[in-house]
Coordinates of N, CA and C in Angstrom, one line a residue:
L1 N 175.2 56.8 208.0 CA 175.6 56.9 206.6 C 176.3 55.7 206.1
K2 N 177.2 55.1 206.9 CA 177.9 53.9 206.5 C 176.9 52.8 206.2
W3 N 175.9 52.6 207.0 CA 174.9 51.6 206.8 C 174.2 51.7 205.5
S4 N 174.0 52.9 205.0 CA 173.3 53.1 203.8 C 174.1 52.7 202.5
K5 N 175.4 52.6 202.7 CA 176.2 52.3 201.5 C 176.0 50.9 201.0
T6 N 175.5 50.0 201.8 CA 175.2 48.6 201.4 C 173.7 48.3 201.4
S7 N 172.9 49.4 201.4 CA 171.4 49.2 201.5 C 170.8 48.4 200.4
S8 N 171.4 48.5 199.2 CA 170.8 47.7 198.1 C 170.8 46.2 198.4
E9 N 171.7 45.8 199.2 CA 171.8 44.4 199.5 C 171.0 44.1 200.8
S10 N 171.2 44.9 201.8 CA 170.6 44.7 203.1 C 169.2 44.9 203.2
V11 N 168.7 46.0 202.6 CA 167.3 46.4 202.7 C 166.6 46.6 201.4
L12 N 167.3 46.2 200.3 CA 166.7 46.2 198.9 C 166.3 47.6 198.5
L13 N 166.9 48.6 199.0 CA 166.6 50.0 198.7 C 167.9 50.7 198.2
S14 N 167.7 51.7 197.4 CA 168.8 52.6 197.0 C 169.3 53.3 198.3
R15 N 170.5 53.9 198.2 CA 171.1 54.6 199.4 C 170.2 55.7 199.8
Q16 N 169.7 56.5 198.8 CA 168.9 57.6 199.1 C 167.5 57.2 199.7
A17 N 166.9 56.1 199.1 CA 165.6 55.7 199.6 C 165.8 55.1 201.0
A18 N 166.9 54.4 201.3 CA 167.1 53.9 202.6 C 167.3 55.0 203.7
L19 N 168.0 56.0 203.3 CA 168.2 57.1 204.2 C 166.9 57.8 204.5
Q20 N 166.1 58.0 203.5 CA 164.8 58.6 203.6 C 163.8 57.8 204.5
A21 N 163.9 56.5 204.3 CA 163.1 55.6 205.1 C 163.5 55.6 206.6
A22 N 164.8 55.6 206.9 CA 165.3 55.6 208.2 C 165.0 57.0 208.9
S23 N 165.0 58.0 208.1 CA 164.7 59.4 208.6 C 163.3 59.5 209.0
G24 N 162.4 58.8 208.2 CA 161.0 58.8 208.5 C 160.7 58.2 209.9
F25 N 161.4 57.1 210.1 CA 161.2 56.4 211.5 C 161.9 57.3 212.5
G26 N 163.0 57.9 212.2 CA 163.7 58.7 213.2 C 162.9 59.8 213.8
A27 N 162.0 60.4 213.0 CA 161.1 61.4 213.6 C 160.3 60.9 214.7
L28 N 159.8 59.7 214.6 CA 159.0 59.0 215.6 C 159.9 58.6 216.8
F29 N 161.0 58.0 216.5 CA 161.8 57.5 217.6 C 162.5 58.6 218.4
N30 N 162.8 59.7 217.7 CA 163.4 60.9 218.4 C 162.4 61.3 219.5
Q31 N 161.1 61.3 219.1 CA 160.0 61.7 220.1 C 159.9 60.7 221.2
A32 N 160.2 59.4 220.9 CA 160.0 58.3 221.9 C 161.2 58.2 222.9
V33 N 162.4 58.2 222.3 CA 163.6 58.0 223.1 C 164.6 59.1 223.1
G34 N 164.3 60.2 222.4 CA 165.2 61.3 222.3 C 166.2 61.1 221.1
V35 N 166.8 62.2 220.7 CA 167.8 62.1 219.6 C 169.1 61.5 220.1
G36 N 169.5 60.5 219.3 CA 170.8 59.8 219.7 C 170.9 58.5 219.1
E37 N 171.9 57.7 219.5 CA 172.2 56.4 218.9 C 171.1 55.4 219.0
Q38 N 170.3 55.4 220.1 CA 169.2 54.5 220.3 C 168.2 54.7 219.2
S39 N 167.8 56.0 219.0 CA 166.9 56.3 217.9 C 167.4 55.9 216.5
V40 N 168.6 56.1 216.3 CA 169.2 55.7 215.0 C 169.1 54.2 214.8
N41 N 169.5 53.4 215.8 CA 169.5 52.0 215.7 C 168.0 51.5 215.5
M42 N 167.1 52.1 216.2 CA 165.7 51.7 216.1 C 165.2 51.9 214.7
S43 N 165.6 53.1 214.1 CA 165.2 53.5 212.8 C 165.8 52.5 211.7
I44 N 167.0 52.2 211.9 CA 167.7 51.2 211.0 C 167.0 49.9 211.1
G45 N 166.7 49.5 212.3 CA 166.1 48.2 212.6 C 164.7 48.1 211.9
M46 N 163.9 49.1 212.0 CA 162.6 49.1 211.4 C 162.7 49.1 209.8
T47 N 163.7 49.8 209.3 CA 163.9 49.8 207.9 C 164.3 48.4 207.4
Q48 N 165.1 47.7 208.2 CA 165.5 46.4 207.8 C 164.3 45.4 207.9
L49 N 163.5 45.6 209.0 CA 162.3 44.8 209.2 C 161.4 45.0 208.0
A50 N 161.2 46.2 207.5 CA 160.3 46.4 206.4 C 160.8 45.6 205.2
A51 N 162.1 45.6 204.9 CA 162.6 44.8 203.8 C 162.3 43.3 204.0
D52 N 162.5 42.8 205.2 CA 162.3 41.4 205.5 C 160.8 41.1 205.3
L53 N 159.9 41.9 205.8 CA 158.5 41.7 205.6 C 158.1 41.8 204.1
A54 N 158.7 42.7 203.4 CA 158.4 42.8 202.0 C 158.8 41.5 201.3
S55 N 159.9 41.0 201.7 CA 160.4 39.7 201.1 C 159.5 38.5 201.4
V56 N 159.0 38.5 202.7 CA 158.2 37.3 203.1 C 156.8 37.4 202.4
Y57 N 156.2 38.6 202.3 CA 154.9 38.7 201.8 C 154.8 39.2 200.4
N58 N 156.0 39.3 199.8 CA 156.1 39.7 198.3 C 155.3 41.0 198.0
I59 N 155.6 42.0 198.8 CA 155.0 43.4 198.6 C 156.2 44.4 198.4
P60 N 155.9 45.5 197.9 CA 157.0 46.5 197.8 C 157.5 46.9 199.1
V61 N 158.8 47.2 199.2 CA 159.4 47.6 200.5 C 158.7 48.9 201.0
D62 N 158.4 49.8 200.0 CA 157.7 51.1 200.4 C 156.4 50.8 201.1
E63 N 155.7 49.8 200.7 CA 154.4 49.5 201.3 C 154.6 48.9 202.7
A64 N 155.6 48.1 202.9 CA 155.9 47.6 204.2 C 156.3 48.7 205.2
L65 N 157.1 49.6 204.6 CA 157.5 50.8 205.5 C 156.3 51.6 206.0
E66 N 155.4 51.8 205.1 CA 154.2 52.6 205.4 C 153.3 51.9 206.4
R67 N 153.2 50.6 206.3 CA 152.4 49.8 207.2 C 153.0 49.8 208.6
I68 N 154.3 49.7 208.7 CA 155.0 49.7 210.0 C 154.8 51.1 210.6
K69 N 155.0 52.1 209.9 CA 154.9 53.5 210.4 C 153.4 53.7 210.9
S70 N 152.5 53.2 210.2 CA 151.1 53.3 210.6 C 150.9 52.6 212.0
G71 N 151.5 51.4 212.1 CA 151.4 50.7 213.3 C 152.0 51.4 214.5
L72 N 153.2 52.0 214.3 CA 153.9 52.7 215.3 C 153.1 53.9 215.9
I73 N 152.3 54.5 215.0 CA 151.5 55.6 215.5 C 150.1 55.2 216.0
G74 N 149.8 53.9 216.0 CA 148.6 53.4 216.6 C 147.5 52.9 215.7
E75 N 147.8 52.8 214.4 CA 146.8 52.3 213.4 C 147.0 50.7 213.3
A76 N 146.1 50.0 213.8 CA 146.3 48.5 213.9 C 146.0 47.8 212.5
E77 N 145.1 48.3 211.8 CA 144.6 47.6 210.6 C 145.7 47.4 209.5
P78 N 146.5 48.4 209.2 CA 147.6 48.2 208.2 C 148.5 47.1 208.5
L79 N 148.8 46.8 209.8 CA 149.7 45.8 210.2 C 149.1 44.4 210.1
R80 N 147.8 44.3 210.0 CA 147.2 43.0 209.9 C 147.6 42.3 208.6
R81 N 147.8 43.0 207.6 CA 148.3 42.5 206.3 C 149.7 41.8 206.5
L82 N 150.4 42.2 207.5 CA 151.7 41.7 207.8 C 151.7 40.7 209.0
N83 N 150.5 40.3 209.3 CA 150.2 39.4 210.5 C 150.8 39.9 211.8
V84 N 150.7 41.2 212.0 CA 151.0 41.8 213.3 C 149.7 42.3 213.9
L85 N 149.4 41.9 215.1 CA 148.1 42.3 215.7 C 148.4 43.2 216.9
L86 N 147.7 44.3 216.9 CA 147.9 45.3 217.9 C 146.5 45.8 218.5
N87 N 146.5 46.0 219.8 CA 145.3 46.7 220.4 C 145.8 47.5 221.6
E88 N 144.9 48.4 222.0 CA 145.3 49.3 223.1 C 145.6 48.7 224.4
E89 N 144.9 47.6 224.8 CA 145.1 46.9 226.0 C 146.5 46.3 226.0
Q90 N 146.8 45.7 224.8 CA 148.1 45.0 224.7 C 149.3 46.0 224.8
V91 N 149.1 47.2 224.1 CA 150.1 48.3 224.2 C 150.3 48.7 225.6
A92 N 149.2 48.9 226.3 CA 149.3 49.4 227.7 C 150.0 48.4 228.6
A93 N 149.7 47.1 228.4 CA 150.3 46.0 229.2 C 151.8 45.9 228.8
K94 N 152.2 46.1 227.6 CA 153.6 46.0 227.2 C 154.3 47.2 227.8
A95 N 153.7 48.4 227.8 CA 154.4 49.5 228.4 C 154.6 49.3 229.9
V96 N 153.7 48.6 230.6 CA 153.9 48.3 232.0 C 155.0 47.3 232.2
S97 N 154.9 46.2 231.4 CA 155.9 45.1 231.5 C 157.3 45.6 231.2
L98 N 157.5 46.6 230.3 CA 158.8 47.1 230.0 C 159.3 48.2 231.0
G99 N 158.4 48.5 231.9 CA 158.7 49.5 232.9 C 158.7 51.0 232.4
L100 N 157.9 51.2 231.3 CA 157.8 52.5 230.7 C 156.9 53.4 231.5
I101 N 155.9 52.7 232.2 CA 155.0 53.5 233.1 C 154.8 52.7 234.4
K102 N 154.4 53.4 235.4 CA 154.1 52.7 236.7 C 152.6 52.6 236.8
A103 N 152.1 51.4 237.2 CA 150.7 51.2 237.3 C 150.4 50.4 238.5
D104 N 149.3 50.6 239.2 CA 148.9 49.8 240.4 C 148.3 48.5 240.0
V105 N 149.2 47.6 239.4 CA 148.8 46.3 238.9 C 149.9 45.3 239.3
D106 N 149.5 44.0 239.2 CA 150.4 42.9 239.5 C 151.4 42.8 238.3
L107 N 152.6 43.2 238.4 CA 153.5 43.2 237.3 C 153.8 41.8 236.8
V108 N 153.9 40.8 237.6 CA 154.1 39.4 237.2 C 152.9 38.9 236.4
Q109 N 151.7 39.2 236.8 CA 150.5 38.8 236.1 C 150.4 39.5 234.7
V110 N 150.8 40.8 234.7 CA 150.8 41.6 233.4 C 151.7 40.9 232.4
R111 N 153.0 40.7 232.9 CA 154.0 40.1 232.0 C 153.5 38.7 231.5
A112 N 153.0 37.9 232.4 CA 152.5 36.6 232.0 C 151.4 36.6 231.0
S113 N 150.4 37.5 231.2 CA 149.3 37.6 230.3 C 149.8 38.2 229.0
T114 N 150.7 39.1 229.0 CA 151.2 39.6 227.7 C 152.0 38.5 226.9
L115 N 152.8 37.7 227.6 CA 153.5 36.6 226.9 C 152.5 35.6 226.4
N116 N 151.5 35.3 227.2 CA 150.4 34.4 226.7 C 149.7 34.9 225.5
L117 N 149.5 36.2 225.4 CA 148.8 36.7 224.2 C 149.7 36.7 223.0
E118 N 151.0 37.0 223.2 CA 152.0 36.9 222.1 C 152.1 35.5 221.5
E119 N 152.1 34.5 222.4 CA 152.2 33.1 222.0 C 150.9 32.7 221.2
A120 N 149.7 33.2 221.7 CA 148.5 32.8 221.1 C 148.4 33.5 219.7
Q121 N 148.9 34.7 219.6 CA 148.9 35.4 218.3 C 149.8 34.7 217.3
A122 N 151.0 34.3 217.8 CA 151.9 33.6 216.9 C 151.3 32.3 216.4
K123 N 150.6 31.6 217.3 CA 150.0 30.4 216.9 C 148.9 30.6 215.9
L124 N 148.1 31.7 216.0 CA 147.1 32.0 215.1 C 147.7 32.3 213.7
I125 N 148.7 33.1 213.7 CA 149.4 33.4 212.4 C 149.8 32.1 211.7
E126 N 150.5 31.2 212.4 CA 150.9 30.0 211.8 C 149.8 29.1 211.3
T127 N 148.7 29.1 212.1 CA 147.5 28.3 211.8 C 146.9 28.9 210.5
Q128 N 146.8 30.2 210.4 CA 146.2 30.8 209.2 C 147.0 30.5 207.9
K129 N 148.2 30.2 208.0 CA 149.0 29.8 206.9 C 148.7 28.4 206.3
K130 N 148.2 27.6 207.2 CA 148.0 26.2 206.9 C 146.5 25.9 206.6
Y131 N 145.6 26.6 207.2 CA 144.2 26.3 207.1 C 143.4 27.5 206.6
T132 N 142.2 27.2 206.1 CA 141.3 28.3 205.6 C 140.7 29.0 206.8
A133 N 140.2 30.2 206.5 CA 139.6 31.1 207.6 C 138.5 30.5 208.4
D134 N 137.7 29.6 207.7 CA 136.5 29.0 208.3 C 136.8 27.6 208.9
S135 N 138.1 27.2 208.9 CA 138.4 25.9 209.5 C 138.3 25.9 211.0
F136 N 138.2 24.7 211.5 CA 138.1 24.5 213.0 C 139.4 25.0 213.6
E137 N 140.5 24.7 213.0 CA 141.8 25.1 213.5 C 142.0 26.6 213.7
V138 N 141.6 27.3 212.7 CA 141.7 28.8 212.7 C 140.7 29.3 213.8
R139 N 139.5 28.8 213.8 CA 138.5 29.3 214.8 C 139.0 29.0 216.2
S140 N 139.6 27.9 216.4 CA 140.1 27.5 217.7 C 141.3 28.4 218.1
A141 N 142.2 28.7 217.2 CA 143.3 29.6 217.4 C 142.8 31.0 217.7
T142 N 141.8 31.5 217.0 CA 141.2 32.8 217.1 C 140.6 32.9 218.5
N143 N 139.9 31.8 219.0 CA 139.3 31.8 220.3 C 140.4 31.9 221.4
D144 N 141.5 31.3 221.1 CA 142.6 31.3 222.1 C 143.2 32.8 222.2
V145 N 143.2 33.5 221.1 CA 143.7 34.8 221.1 C 142.7 35.7 221.9
E146 N 141.4 35.5 221.7 CA 140.4 36.3 222.4 C 140.5 36.1 223.9
K147 N 140.7 34.8 224.3 CA 140.9 34.5 225.7 C 142.1 35.2 226.3
A148 N 143.2 35.2 225.5 CA 144.4 35.8 226.0 C 144.3 37.3 226.1
Q149 N 143.5 37.9 225.1 CA 143.3 39.3 225.2 C 142.5 39.7 226.4
Q150 N 141.5 38.8 226.8 CA 140.7 39.0 228.0 C 141.6 38.9 229.2
G151 N 142.6 38.0 229.2 CA 143.5 37.9 230.3 C 144.3 39.1 230.5
V152 N 144.7 39.8 229.4 CA 145.5 41.0 229.5 C 144.6 42.1 230.1
K153 N 143.3 42.2 229.6 CA 142.4 43.2 230.2 C 142.2 43.0 231.7
E154 N 142.1 41.8 232.1 CA 141.9 41.5 233.5 C 143.2 41.8 234.3
A155 N 144.3 41.6 233.7 CA 145.6 41.9 234.4 C 145.8 43.4 234.6
M156 N 145.2 44.2 233.6 CA 145.3 45.6 233.7 C 144.2 46.3 234.3
A157 N 143.2 45.5 234.7 CA 142.0 46.1 235.3 C 142.3 46.9 236.6
G158 N 141.7 48.1 236.6 CA 141.9 49.0 237.8 C 143.0 49.9 237.6
S159 N 143.8 49.8 236.6 CA 144.9 50.7 236.4 C 144.4 52.0 235.9
T160 N 144.9 53.1 236.5 CA 144.5 54.4 236.1 C 145.7 55.2 235.5
A161 N 146.8 54.5 235.2 CA 148.0 55.1 234.7 C 147.8 55.7 233.4
T162 N 148.4 56.9 233.1 CA 148.3 57.5 231.8 C 149.6 57.2 231.0
I163 N 149.4 56.8 229.8 CA 150.5 56.4 229.0 C 150.8 57.5 228.0
S164 N 152.0 57.9 228.0 CA 152.4 59.0 227.1 C 152.6 58.5 225.7
D165 N 152.6 59.4 224.7 CA 152.7 59.0 223.3 C 154.1 58.3 223.1
A166 N 155.1 58.8 223.8 CA 156.4 58.3 223.7 C 156.5 56.8 224.2
A167 N 155.8 56.5 225.3 CA 155.7 55.2 225.8 C 155.0 54.3 224.9
K168 N 153.9 54.8 224.3 CA 153.1 54.0 223.4 C 153.9 53.6 222.1
I169 N 154.7 54.5 221.6 CA 155.6 54.2 220.5 C 156.6 53.1 220.8
Q170 N 157.2 53.2 222.0 CA 158.2 52.2 222.4 C 157.5 50.8 222.6
A171 N 156.3 50.9 223.2 CA 155.6 49.6 223.4 C 155.2 49.0 222.1
R172 N 154.7 49.8 221.1 CA 154.3 49.2 219.8 C 155.5 48.7 219.1
Y173 N 156.6 49.4 219.2 CA 157.9 49.0 218.6 C 158.2 47.6 219.1
A174 N 158.2 47.4 220.4 CA 158.5 46.1 221.0 C 157.6 45.0 220.6
I175 N 156.3 45.3 220.5 CA 155.3 44.3 220.1 C 155.5 43.9 218.6
I176 N 155.8 44.9 217.8 CA 156.1 44.6 216.4 C 157.3 43.6 216.2
L177 N 158.3 43.9 217.0 CA 159.5 43.0 217.0 C 159.2 41.7 217.5
D178 N 158.4 41.6 218.6 CA 158.0 40.3 219.1 C 157.2 39.4 218.1
Q179 N 156.4 40.1 217.4 CA 155.5 39.3 216.5 C 156.1 39.0 215.1
T180 N 157.3 39.5 214.9 CA 157.9 39.3 213.5 C 159.2 38.6 213.6
K181 N 159.4 37.9 214.7 CA 160.7 37.2 214.9 C 161.0 36.2 213.8
K182 N 160.0 35.5 213.3 CA 160.3 34.5 212.3 C 160.6 35.1 210.9
Q183 N 160.0 36.3 210.7 CA 160.2 37.0 209.4 C 161.6 37.7 209.4
Q184 N 162.1 38.1 210.5 CA 163.3 38.9 210.6 C 164.5 38.1 210.0
G185 N 165.2 38.7 209.1 CA 166.4 38.1 208.4 C 166.0 37.4 207.1
D186 N 164.8 37.6 206.6 CA 164.4 36.9 205.4 C 165.1 37.4 204.2
V187 N 165.5 38.6 204.1 CA 166.2 39.2 203.0 C 167.6 38.4 202.8
A188 N 168.2 38.2 204.0 CA 169.5 37.5 203.9 C 169.3 36.0 203.5
R189 N 168.2 35.4 204.1 CA 168.0 34.0 203.8 C 167.6 33.8 202.3
T190 N 167.0 34.7 201.7 CA 166.4 34.5 200.4 C 167.1 35.5 199.4
A191 N 168.3 35.9 199.6 CA 169.0 36.9 198.8 C 169.1 36.5 197.3
D192 N 169.1 35.2 197.1 CA 169.3 34.7 195.7 C 168.0 34.4 195.0
G193 N 166.9 34.6 195.7 CA 165.6 34.4 195.1 C 165.3 35.4 194.0
L194 N 164.4 35.1 193.1 CA 164.1 36.0 192.0 C 163.6 37.3 192.4
A195 N 162.6 37.4 193.3 CA 162.0 38.6 193.7 C 163.0 39.6 194.4
N196 N 163.8 39.0 195.3 CA 164.8 39.9 195.9 C 165.9 40.3 195.0
T197 N 166.3 39.4 194.1 CA 167.3 39.8 193.1 C 166.8 41.0 192.3
Q198 N 165.5 40.9 191.9 CA 165.0 42.0 191.1 C 165.0 43.3 191.9
R199 N 164.6 43.2 193.2 CA 164.6 44.4 194.1 C 166.0 45.0 194.2
R200 N 167.0 44.1 194.4 CA 168.4 44.5 194.6 C 168.9 45.2 193.4
V201 N 168.6 44.6 192.2 CA 169.1 45.2 190.9 C 168.5 46.5 190.7
S202 N 167.2 46.7 191.0 CA 166.5 48.0 190.9 C 167.2 49.0 191.8
A203 N 167.5 48.6 193.0 CA 168.1 49.5 194.0 C 169.5 49.9 193.5
E204 N 170.3 49.0 193.0 CA 171.6 49.2 192.5 C 171.6 50.2 191.3
F205 N 170.5 50.0 190.5 CA 170.4 50.8 189.3 C 170.1 52.3 189.7
E206 N 169.3 52.5 190.7 CA 169.0 53.8 191.2 C 170.3 54.4 191.8
D207 N 171.1 53.6 192.5 CA 172.4 54.1 193.0 C 173.3 54.6 191.9
S208 N 173.3 53.8 190.9 CA 174.2 54.1 189.7 C 173.7 55.4 189.0
Q209 N 172.4 55.5 188.9 CA 171.9 56.8 188.3 C 172.3 58.0 189.2
A210 N 172.2 57.8 190.5 CA 172.6 58.9 191.4 C 174.0 59.3 191.2
K211 N 174.9 58.3 191.2 CA 176.3 58.5 191.0 C 176.7 59.2 189.7
I212 N 176.1 58.7 188.6 CA 176.3 59.3 187.3 C 175.8 60.7 187.3
G213 N 174.7 61.0 187.9 CA 174.1 62.3 187.9 C 175.0 63.3 188.7
T214 N 175.5 62.8 189.8 CA 176.4 63.6 190.6 C 177.7 64.0 189.9
K215 N 178.2 63.0 189.1 CA 179.5 63.3 188.4 C 179.3 64.2 187.2
L216 N 178.0 64.2 186.7 CA 177.7 65.1 185.6 C 177.4 66.5 186.0
I217 N 177.1 66.7 187.2 CA 176.7 68.1 187.7 C 177.7 69.1 187.3
P218 N 179.0 68.9 187.7 CA 180.0 70.0 187.4 C 180.1 70.3 185.9
S219 N 180.0 69.2 185.0 CA 180.1 69.4 183.6 C 178.9 70.2 183.1
M220 N 177.7 69.8 183.6 CA 176.5 70.5 183.2 C 176.5 71.9 183.6
Q221 N 177.0 72.2 184.8 CA 177.1 73.6 185.3 C 178.0 74.4 184.4
E222 N 179.1 73.8 184.0 CA 180.0 74.5 183.2 C 179.4 74.8 181.8
F223 N 178.7 73.8 181.3 CA 178.0 73.9 180.0 C 177.0 75.0 180.0
F224 N 176.2 75.0 181.0 CA 175.1 76.1 181.1 C 175.8 77.5 181.4
G225 N 176.9 77.5 182.0 CA 177.6 78.7 182.3 C 178.1 79.3 180.9
V226 N 178.7 78.4 180.1 CA 179.1 78.9 178.8 C 177.9 79.3 178.0
M227 N 176.8 78.6 178.1 CA 175.6 79.0 177.3 C 175.1 80.4 177.7
S228 N 175.1 80.7 179.0 CA 174.5 82.0 179.4 C 175.5 83.1 179.2
K229 N 176.8 82.8 179.3 CA 177.9 83.8 179.2 C 178.3 84.2 177.7
D230 N 178.3 83.1 176.9 CA 178.9 83.3 175.6 C 177.9 83.0 174.4
L231 N 177.3 81.8 174.5 CA 176.6 81.4 173.3 C 175.3 82.2 173.1
I232 N 174.5 82.3 174.2 CA 173.2 83.0 174.1 C 173.4 84.5 173.7
P233 N 174.4 85.2 174.3 CA 174.6 86.6 173.8 C 175.0 86.7 172.3
A234 N 175.9 85.7 171.9 CA 176.3 85.7 170.5 C 175.1 85.4 169.6
L235 N 174.2 84.5 169.9 CA 173.1 84.3 169.1 C 172.1 85.5 169.1
T236 N 172.1 86.2 170.2 CA 171.2 87.4 170.2 C 171.8 88.5 169.3
R237 N 173.1 88.7 169.3 CA 173.7 89.6 168.4 C 173.5 89.3 167.0
L238 N 173.6 88.0 166.7 CA 173.4 87.5 165.3 C 172.0 87.8 164.8
A239 N 171.1 87.5 165.7 CA 169.7 87.8 165.4 C 169.4 89.2 165.1
V240 N 170.0 90.1 165.9 CA 169.9 91.5 165.7 C 170.4 92.0 164.3
A241 N 171.6 91.4 164.0 CA 172.3 91.8 162.8 C 171.6 91.3 161.5
V242 N 171.2 90.0 161.6 CA 170.6 89.4 160.4 C 169.1 89.6 160.3
G243 N 168.5 89.9 161.3 CA 167.0 90.0 161.3 C 166.5 91.0 160.3
P244 N 167.0 92.2 160.2 CA 166.4 93.1 159.2 C 166.5 92.7 157.7
S245 N 167.6 92.0 157.4 CA 167.8 91.5 156.0 C 166.8 90.4 155.7
L246 N 166.3 89.7 156.7 CA 165.4 88.6 156.5 C 163.9 89.0 156.5
A247 N 163.7 90.3 156.9 CA 162.3 90.8 157.0 C 161.8 91.1 155.6

């Protein structure tokens, strides 16, 4: 709750929206790591990451939140818009390298191939920012990613280990963090930019509306109480008394 009090600045969301966003992630992370501080921190971290990605790619924070959630449950395509690349072999390898599952593979080779893939993907993302999709540079970087993916497959070849849904969520979480290192912290770095200023003002306005509404609730309850107890019965009696003379 303390974190949400400054959410308009840190994640460009109103307090209520920030709590709802973190709660949405919490349902996933409670499944992955259990209910507790770790799940809370992971949820807050993903909410912050959504704000940073929204800042970098100039999209609504809500859209970034939904794309991250989709990625965490295994949908790769939504994350591509945010330059995060996921596939099942990579998730399995990450689960092994993190020690989330035991598999009859060479752990050193798995970790090395996973790191090689992450580096190739990061290079592809940077190359795509500088060159067109059909350029030699992008084609070459894409080829490097495909080779690295093949390396992961080879490192995991022969593994018959079953990966639980909880382990997959943790592995995807780790991959998402690995592939967004440069984008993390963008809200703080660009806090004075026009787009983020507009997002922050909008969040602060929502917070103000919520505070005003909360303060008005007792007065409105009293007003409607008077209406139902005194005013409406009085108007009813007046209508009964005056009605015949107006007919």
